[in-house]
Coordinates of C-alpha atoms and ligand atoms in Angstrom, one line a residue:
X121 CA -14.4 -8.5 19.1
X122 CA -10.7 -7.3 18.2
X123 CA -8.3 -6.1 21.2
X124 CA -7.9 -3.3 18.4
X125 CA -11.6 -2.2 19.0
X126 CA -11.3 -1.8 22.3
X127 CA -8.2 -0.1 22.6
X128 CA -8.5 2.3 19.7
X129 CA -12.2 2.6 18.3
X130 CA -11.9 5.7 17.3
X131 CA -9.2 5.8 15.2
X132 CA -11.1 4.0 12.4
X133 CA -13.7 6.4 12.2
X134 CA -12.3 8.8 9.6
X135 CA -9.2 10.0 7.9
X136 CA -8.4 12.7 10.5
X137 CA -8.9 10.3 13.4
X138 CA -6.7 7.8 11.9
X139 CA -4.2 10.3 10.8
X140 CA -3.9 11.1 14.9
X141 CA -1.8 7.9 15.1
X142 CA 1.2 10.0 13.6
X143 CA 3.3 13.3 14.0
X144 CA 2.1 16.2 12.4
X145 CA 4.3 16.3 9.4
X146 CA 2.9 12.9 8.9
X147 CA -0.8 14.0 9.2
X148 CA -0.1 17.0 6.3
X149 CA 1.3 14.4 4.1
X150 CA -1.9 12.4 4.4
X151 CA -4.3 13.7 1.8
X152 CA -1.4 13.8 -1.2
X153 CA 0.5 10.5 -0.1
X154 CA -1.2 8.1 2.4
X155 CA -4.6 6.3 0.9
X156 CA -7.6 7.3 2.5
X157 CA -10.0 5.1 4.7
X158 CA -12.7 4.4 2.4
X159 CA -10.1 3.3 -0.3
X160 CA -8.3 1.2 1.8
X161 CA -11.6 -0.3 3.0
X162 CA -12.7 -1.4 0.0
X163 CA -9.2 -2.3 -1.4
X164 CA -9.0 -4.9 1.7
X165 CA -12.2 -6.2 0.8
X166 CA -11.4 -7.2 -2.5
X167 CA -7.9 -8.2 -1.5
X168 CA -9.1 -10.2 1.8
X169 CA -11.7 -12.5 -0.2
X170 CA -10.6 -15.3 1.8
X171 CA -9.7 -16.3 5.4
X172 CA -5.5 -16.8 5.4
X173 CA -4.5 -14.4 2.3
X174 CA -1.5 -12.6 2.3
X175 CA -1.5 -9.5 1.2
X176 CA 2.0 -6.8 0.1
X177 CA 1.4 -2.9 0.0
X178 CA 4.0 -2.0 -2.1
X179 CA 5.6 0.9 -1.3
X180 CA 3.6 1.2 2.6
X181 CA 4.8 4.6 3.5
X182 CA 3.3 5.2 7.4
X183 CA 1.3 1.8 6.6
X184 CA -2.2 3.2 6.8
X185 CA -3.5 0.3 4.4
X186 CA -2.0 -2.0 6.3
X187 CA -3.4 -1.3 9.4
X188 CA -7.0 -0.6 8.1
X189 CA -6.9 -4.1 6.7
X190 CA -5.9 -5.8 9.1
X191 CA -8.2 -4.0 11.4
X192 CA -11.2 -5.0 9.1
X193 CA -10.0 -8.6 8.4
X194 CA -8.1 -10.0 10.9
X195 CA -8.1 -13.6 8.8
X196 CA -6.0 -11.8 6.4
X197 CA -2.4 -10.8 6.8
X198 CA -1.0 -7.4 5.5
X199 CA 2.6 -6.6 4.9
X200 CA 4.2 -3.6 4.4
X201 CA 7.5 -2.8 2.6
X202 CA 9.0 1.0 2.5
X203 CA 12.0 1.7 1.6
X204 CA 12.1 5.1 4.1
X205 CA 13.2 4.2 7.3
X206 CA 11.3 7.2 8.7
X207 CA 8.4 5.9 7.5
X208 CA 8.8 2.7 8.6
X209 CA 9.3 3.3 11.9
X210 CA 6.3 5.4 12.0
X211 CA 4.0 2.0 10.4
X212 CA 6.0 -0.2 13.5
X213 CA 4.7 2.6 16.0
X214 CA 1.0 2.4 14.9
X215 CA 0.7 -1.0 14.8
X216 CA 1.9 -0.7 18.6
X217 CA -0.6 1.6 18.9
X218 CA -3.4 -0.5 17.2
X219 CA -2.3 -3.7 18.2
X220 CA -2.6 -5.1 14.9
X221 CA -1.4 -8.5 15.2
X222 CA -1.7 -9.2 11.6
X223 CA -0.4 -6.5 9.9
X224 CA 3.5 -6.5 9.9
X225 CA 6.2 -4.0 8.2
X226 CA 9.7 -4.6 6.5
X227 CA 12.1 -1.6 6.0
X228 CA 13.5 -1.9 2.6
X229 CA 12.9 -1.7 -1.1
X230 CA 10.3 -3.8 -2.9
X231 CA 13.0 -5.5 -5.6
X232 CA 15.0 -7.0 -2.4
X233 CA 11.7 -9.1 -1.4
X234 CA 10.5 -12.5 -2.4
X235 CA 6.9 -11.3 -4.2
X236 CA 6.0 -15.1 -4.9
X237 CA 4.8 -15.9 -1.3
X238 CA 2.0 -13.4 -1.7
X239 CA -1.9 -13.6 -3.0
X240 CA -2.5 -9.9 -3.4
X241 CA -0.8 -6.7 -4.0
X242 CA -1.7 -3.3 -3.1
X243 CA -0.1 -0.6 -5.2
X244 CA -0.8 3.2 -4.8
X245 CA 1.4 4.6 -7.5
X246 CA 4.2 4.5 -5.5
X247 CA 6.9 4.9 -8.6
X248 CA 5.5 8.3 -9.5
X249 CA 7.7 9.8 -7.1
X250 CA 10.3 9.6 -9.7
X251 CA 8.5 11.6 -12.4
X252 CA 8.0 14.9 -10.8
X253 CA 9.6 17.2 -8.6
X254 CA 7.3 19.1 -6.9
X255 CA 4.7 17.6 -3.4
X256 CA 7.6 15.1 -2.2
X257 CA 7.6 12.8 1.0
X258 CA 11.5 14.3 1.6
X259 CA 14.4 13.9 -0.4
X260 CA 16.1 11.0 1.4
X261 CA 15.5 8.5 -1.7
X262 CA 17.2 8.7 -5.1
X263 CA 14.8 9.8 -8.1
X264 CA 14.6 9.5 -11.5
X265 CA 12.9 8.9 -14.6
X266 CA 14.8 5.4 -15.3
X267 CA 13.7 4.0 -11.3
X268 CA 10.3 4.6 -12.3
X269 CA 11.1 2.5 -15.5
X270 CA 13.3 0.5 -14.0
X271 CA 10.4 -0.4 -10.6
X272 CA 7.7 -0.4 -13.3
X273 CA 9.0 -2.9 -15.1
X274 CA 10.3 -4.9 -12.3
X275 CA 6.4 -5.1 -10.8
X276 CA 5.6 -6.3 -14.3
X277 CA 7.6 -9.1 -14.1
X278 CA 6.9 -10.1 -11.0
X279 CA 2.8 -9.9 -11.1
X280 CA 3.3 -11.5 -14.8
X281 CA 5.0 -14.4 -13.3
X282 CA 2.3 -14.8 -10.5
X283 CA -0.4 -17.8 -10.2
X284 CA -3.2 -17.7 -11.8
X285 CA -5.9 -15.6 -9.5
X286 CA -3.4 -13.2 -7.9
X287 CA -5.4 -9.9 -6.9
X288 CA -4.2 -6.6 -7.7
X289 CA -5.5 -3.1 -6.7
X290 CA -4.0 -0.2 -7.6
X291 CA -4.7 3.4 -6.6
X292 CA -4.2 6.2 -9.6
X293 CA -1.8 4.0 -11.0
X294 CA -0.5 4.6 -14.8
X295 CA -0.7 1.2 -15.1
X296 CA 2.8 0.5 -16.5
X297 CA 3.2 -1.9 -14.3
X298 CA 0.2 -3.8 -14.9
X299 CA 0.5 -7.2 -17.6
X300 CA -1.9 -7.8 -19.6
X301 CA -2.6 -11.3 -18.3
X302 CA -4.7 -9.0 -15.3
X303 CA -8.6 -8.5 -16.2
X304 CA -9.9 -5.4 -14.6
X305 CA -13.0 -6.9 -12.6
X306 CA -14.5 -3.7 -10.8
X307 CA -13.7 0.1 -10.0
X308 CA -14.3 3.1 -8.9
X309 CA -16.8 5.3 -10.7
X310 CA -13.5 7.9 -10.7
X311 CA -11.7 5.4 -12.2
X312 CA -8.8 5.5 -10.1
X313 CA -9.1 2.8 -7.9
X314 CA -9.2 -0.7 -10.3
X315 CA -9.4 -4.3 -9.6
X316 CA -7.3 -7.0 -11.1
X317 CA -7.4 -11.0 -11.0
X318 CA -5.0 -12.6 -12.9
X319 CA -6.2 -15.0 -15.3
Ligands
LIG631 C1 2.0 7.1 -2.4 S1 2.8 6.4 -1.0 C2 1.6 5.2 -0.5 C3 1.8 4.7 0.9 C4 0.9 3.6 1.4 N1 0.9 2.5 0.4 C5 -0.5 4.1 1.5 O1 -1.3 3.8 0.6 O2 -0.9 4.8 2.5 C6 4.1 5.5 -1.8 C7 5.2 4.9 -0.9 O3 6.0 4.0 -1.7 C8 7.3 4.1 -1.2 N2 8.2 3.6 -2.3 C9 8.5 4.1 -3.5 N3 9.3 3.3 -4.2 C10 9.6 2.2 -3.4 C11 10.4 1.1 -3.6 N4 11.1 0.8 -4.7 N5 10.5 0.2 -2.5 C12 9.8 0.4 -1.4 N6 9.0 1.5 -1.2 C13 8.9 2.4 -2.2 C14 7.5 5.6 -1.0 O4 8.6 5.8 -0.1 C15 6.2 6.0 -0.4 O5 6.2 5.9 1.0

């Protein structure tokens, strides 16, 4: 059994629980920005297919998919990248909480990273921020409509130039970051959560 499961069973048990792990204003941001248990669950599935992956959240916020995958597969290792500092600190102070060995955070924006030394991504529409004005996390990060172009395009790139059977999930994405060298394999019946293997 996980040190995690002794020390903090509870928090796994549903959204509110989990959301406990962080200050309030944190907790009211939950429903709009942070992905919820059950979608992180079965996100981590499909990304943790086998023992020794590594897995990047893109844009990690307090890192609640992080630390629900790594909570359900501890073979699998989940990283975290924000680029709020806030935020980040708040992922690094949950994981204390959690004890999560194996999921591990890095302050900074995703462009300044080396996305070749991962097997999956996680992406929850995490450009979007850029194309509306109203519902946001604060307004310590530039915005605009040429970042999100600009970050979209980027992702493309990058998950273009990946090996052949990267996985991607992404969570009500637009998909402009998506290539089209990345088969949908399953979703949700909403639609909004979709599985990618790159062929
Ligand atoms: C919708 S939240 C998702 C948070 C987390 N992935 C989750 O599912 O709970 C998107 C996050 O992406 C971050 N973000 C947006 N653009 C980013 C960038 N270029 N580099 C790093 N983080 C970014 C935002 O600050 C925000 O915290």
């Amino acid at each position: 059994m996980q040190t995690s499961t002794l020390l903090k069973p509870s928090c796994y048990v549903n959204d509110a629980a989990f959301d406990w792990l962080y200050p309030e204003k944190m907790q009211q941001l939950s429903r709009r920005h942070w992905t919820p248990l059950s979608i992180a669950k079965t996100a981590a599935r499909f990304l943790a297919n086998e023992p020794g992956k590594k897995i990047l959240d893109i844009g990690s916020g307090v890192g609640k998919f992080c630390l629900v995958g790594a909570r359900f597969y501890p073979e699998t290792t989940f990283v975290g990248i924000e680029q709020r500092e806030e935020l980040y600190q708040y992922a690094m102070e949950a994981k204390e909480v959690t004890q999560a060995r194996n999921a591990h955070f890095i302050h900074g924006n995703f462009t300044q990273t080396d996305l070749s030394v991962y097997d999956g991504f996680y992406f929850y529409n995490s450009f979007f921020e850029n194309l509306v004005d109203q519902d946001q996390i604060d307004d310590k990060v530039e915005q605009s409509a040429s970042l999100y172009n600009y970050y979209s395009r980027y992702l493309f790139k990058k998950l273009e130039s990946s090996a052949s059977g990267t996985r991607l999930v992404t969570f009500h994405s637009l998909e402009d970051e998506v290539p089209p060298c990345y088969q949908l394999v399953d979703t949700s019946t909403d639609l909004m959560l979709k599985m990618w293997i790159r062929r």
